[in-house]
Structures are given as structure tokens and as C-alpha cells.
Amino acid sequence: MLARACSHLLIAMVLAQAAHAQQYDGPGGTVPANGSLLWLPLDVTAPASSTLDTVAFGLEQVCLTVEHTWIGDLDIWLVAPDSTAVQLITAVGYNTDHFTGTCLRDSGTRVTFGVPPYTGVHRPHGHLGRVNNGQPAAGIWWLRVEDTDPLADSGAVVSWSILLGNAPAVFRLFTSSTLPIAVITTPLSHVPDTGKVTGHLRIIDSGPGAVNNVQDPATGYEGAVGIERRGHSSQDQPKRPYSVELRDGLGQDLDAPLLGMPAESDWVLDPVYLDKSGVRNALSYELARRMGHYAPRTRHVDLVLDGEHQGVYVLTEKIKRGAHRVDVAKLSPADTLIPGVSGGYIVKIDRQDRPPVPSWDSDHPPPHAGSDQQIRFLFEYPSTPHDAQVDHIEDFMDGFEDALSSASFTDPNVGYQRYIDTRSFIDYFLLTELGRNVDGYRRSTFLHKQADADGGKLVAGPLWDMDLAWGHADFCGATDVAGWAYEFGLTCPDDRRQVPFWWARLLQDVSFRDSVRCRWDALRNSVLATNSIGAVVDSISEHIAEAQTINFQRWPTLGHAIWPEPAPAPATWAGELQELKVWVEARSAWLDAHLPALVNGCDGPLAFDGTDSLHVWPIPFTDELHVTYFAEHDAQHLVRLTDALGREVYSAAWLGQYTGQATTTLHLATLPSAPYVLRLFVGDRSTAARVVRL
């Protein structure tokens, strides 16, 4: 009797729970093909006392059916009545068709690793439990859908529904990190592809070794920002990259230092999603700085965007003109004649931006191209050039390419050396080849031209976008230890983005080849020694180790080979780091054996050390003097000015914050008008320059 009664009670409880679960069906609609958002409303009516929580009653599941011819373009979110937005599906399925009966709940296989059309139960990219936060169940719910590559494919939401019940999704709140925490909020919990939306940024940074809490007051920065998605192929992933612009109260650009990096307004948040080591870009830029060049400075952070933890990002300096970035002369629209129109300029080789920017094509086709591909140059600075400026840089680049392709290309007076900073080209070549960057030379490839007053040369760099380098892209031979990145066209002749003829032609010059070999051999005993590169990897990875553990809970990608990562993918983060180190050692050994052998030795005009650069400007100066030099992390930096009698009239000392090219400004308004000698001491190195104050 007792057993029968208990059985009846259990059945009654199950029936009661089943009755308490309720599915609400939403309408369908056509996904706009112009980039605008589709908002589909669902009016949920529930008892007034029903509130959503993670224990007794809340959102359990979201189901949808979508007919679309390229589902990898779709970004689908659920927005609750209190405006809490949850990322359901972003950039999965690539060029496949449709989601059919796709149900998302906090169980089952991540939707990223499911099989199109994803029928059945999968885990969403975000956490459904975020909406179970005590808000009323009743109200207007929304399905928000965006086609992130408009005008290409089309489709529609056929149906969608939400399930509220007794098995609510749970949510583990992110509260603290050993990394600085960047907290960004936007008005509609939506970051567009183009056209920055105004948001708010807080950076919590309690210092080295400290634990940062999300609720702590901002110690690193607080203020308004403009934010938008950025990148091309990097947007084809659920963990999105962002461009961030600091703004003042009037919405204008605001220069401010972030996490020890020099003051500027424009920054990038790199998601390190495809690069599961989390170090490839930071490693590449650090090596470039140690070789004496400007490269973007980086700081790893934990990002919280609109209330949801997004994992580890790399806060990175955006490439732009400036004293602390790409240090070329400033152009104004009035600079249409020599000498003003001579520079500076920043251009890049890449596919066209969205929206399009001014560009032109090279007159010299790339070698090994399978069809009629051309090399395209895009304006990075100035962003809206005057017609005279467009003509000047095009004519300059035409002159360089014509000289390089001519029979007298090795002549220092009429050949390529008239046009380029050869040392920068050598180092760019060595780093691109060492990493065998599959995008190298042909995408995200930056160049900058100095004004005539500063030498007028074309400089290779800054280095950018190395997340698919270092053996991490399983196409066009990029994982192979043997072979040359500059011969990309031999492996992939039909790719739309090809490598300019420059590099193969430069290597036909014995003087250039000798300089490449001399520079490589010198660097292999210092910056590019295998143990030195490994030490940089270790330094970065030790700093982010604890945060990466939480990152892979948010994005459980370990052990899954996400395109274009080669398979099989390491099952652990330590395995990712070890795979990187092993590849670097093997690639370095291959270059040791296959870079050109010396012909004339290392005493030629192009051979160089590359570590003792010093540039002082303007000369003469009035109140301020700018000093650019090669800095060393933690080294003592000292500058002294002496007059004609050798008396010290000014000195300043500081501790190096990072390694690489640095610029400091000396305020010397109180000095008499006279000639001086400036001496710069960095660690055990010193160099000098003569200056004059007007």
C-alpha cells in the first residue's frame, strides 16, 4: 500500500513538473540581405509571480529552424525582456545550408562541433542561464538575427521557440582574474561590423601578481568608447575581434595610456581564438621590437562584454601614425606639393576593407599566379588622401617596382636601394620566413614611407597578424618546416591574394643575400636563438596560464582542430605550447641550412647590427626634443645634454617599460639657444647626437 502511494505521488510530481514546462513559439521572418538586424518578437504570458532563476523555474531551451544558403554568415542571439542578450549561434557551418530543428540548451555537443544542419540538441555559444537572473518570465522576448556578409546569400527564419520549465539553465558568474579585466557595455548589447557604437569601458588592474575583481573600481581606465567588430576572416569565428576607440565626453577621440602602453585613442581586442596557444601575435611583435623595430605593444586581458565573460583577449595597439606608433610625418589635406606631399604614408597589401578605402593596383603582376591576380595597395594613412597625395605615393611605388624589375636593379644609385629601407626589408623577410606566415607578404602586410626630410624611404612593417604563423595553418604548405613563404604562388597559384615579385627579386642581389645571411647569423646568437624564443613563449604563457584555464571553459576548443589548425589538435594547452616550440626549433634549423651562403662576407654596405638606432628631431628644436631609440625592458635609461664646454645642462633617467623602439619627449624650454650634445645611455650601451636649440 505504501509503495503504491509513493508511486502515485512520484507520478503526480512528474506530471506537475511536465505541466509547469511551457513552450512558446515565435514568428519567422526574412533575414535582411543589407546588413541590418532582423528582430523577431515573442510575447510570453505567464503568471505574474513567475520569475526566472537557475534552481526552480527558468529558461531551459531555445529551438529554431532557419533556411539559409551560407549559415556561417549568421549571428543569432536571444534577447530577454530585461534586455539580457545571449549569443546562441555565431559563424558555424561555413558554406553549408540551414539549421533544421536545432535546439540549444546547456547540455550536449557544442554547436561549433556539431554537424550541419545541426538537428537535435546542442550547447549554444553563450550561457542561457544568464537570463535566469530573477527577471519576470512574462514580457517580450526577441530573436535577433544578422547576416554578417550581406548581399552574398539569403534566407529566412522559419520558426523558433523558447522552453521555460523546472530544469532551468544555470550560469557560473565570472568574478575575478589574475589578468587585468576589461569591462565593456553597449546600449543594445550589439557590436556592429562597421560604424562604431558608443559604449563604456572600465579596466581593472590592481598590479602584477594581484587578483582583479569585476566589481572593483576601475584602476586602469574608465570612460566612453566607440566599438565595432574588425577583421576579415577573423570575424568568421564565434569569439569576435573588436576595434576600440577611446572617446571624451563630446564623443571625440581621446588619447590615454592603457596598461602601461603609451597614450593613444585606437586599440584592438584580439580574441586569440584560432591561436589556442594565445601567444603567437604577442611573440611575433616582441621579437620585432627586440630586433629594433616598432611593433604593436600588447597586454593580455580578460574581456567582459555586456555582462558575459568572453575569455582571454590581447589588447593591442592599432597600427596608425603617431609618435608612439608608426612614426612618420603628419600629412594634412593642404600638403599637395613637395616637400609636404612626400610623406608620411602608411599603406598595406590586403584585400579591400569594408567599407572600401582608397586603393590602387600594382603594374607588376605577382609571380606564379594562376590567373590575372594583381597586387592591391590600400591606404591606411592618410585615410582620405588628397588626389595629389594619391598620385605621389602611386608614383613612388611605381618607381620602386620599376627600379627593382630593371636590369640595373642592384645599382645603389638607380636601383631599388634608392627607394627602400633595406634593413627593415631584411628583418621583415627573416621574421616572416621564420614563422612561415601564410598571410605574410600578401595580406595584412604594412609598409610606411618617410617624408623626404626623414630620408624618404619605404620601410617594411610594422609586423601584423601572425596568429596563423608558426606552423598553425593547414593550407598552402604553411605547416611544413621546409620551404619558403615568399613562394606562396607555387603552392597556391589560384588564391586571390598573391605575393609581390619583390622578395624573389631582392634575393637575386648578392649584396642583399649576404646581408640576410649576416643578419640571421647574428640574430641566431641573440634574439632568434631557439632558447631565447622559447623564453619569450614561457614568459607570456606563465603570465596567462591561470586565465587560460577559464578561457577554455568558456570556449572548449582544446582537442578540436578548428580550421585552419592542423589535425590532430593537442588535447591540452600545454600541448599547444609544446607543439609551437617544437615547430620553431625545426623551422630555425631548416633556415640555418637553407638561407643563402655568404659570397662577399659581412662587411658590405647593407650588413648591420640593428640595435643602436637613434633618431632625434626636430633639428633645430625650440621647446621640445623627441628622441627615438632602441629600448630595453628593465634597463636603466639615461639622457644627458651638455653644452659646448662639456657642462651638463639637462639629464633625465627612467626604467625601461618594454623592449623595442621607443620615443621620449624632452621638455627643454628653459635652455638657452645654443648647440648641445645629447648622449643616450641604455643599460651598457650609449650613443650620441648633436642638436641645436633656436
CSV table of C-alpha atoms in Angstrom, one decimal, residues 18-24 45 57 162-165:
chain,number,residue,atom,x,y,z
A,18,ALA,CA,5.7,18.5,-17.0
A,19,ALA,CA,2.7,20.7,-16.8
A,20,HIS,CA,4.8,23.5,-15.5
A,21,ALA,CA,7.1,23.4,-18.5
A,22,GLN,CA,5.8,25.6,-21.3
A,23,GLN,CA,6.9,26.1,-24.9
A,24,TYR,CA,6.3,29.5,-26.5
A,45,THR,CA,2.4,35.5,-21.0
A,57,PHE,CA,12.0,27.7,-12.9
A,162,ILE,CA,11.7,29.0,-26.1
A,163,LEU,CA,11.0,26.5,-23.4
A,164,LEU,CA,10.5,27.6,-19.8
A,165,GLY,CA,10.4,24.9,-17.1
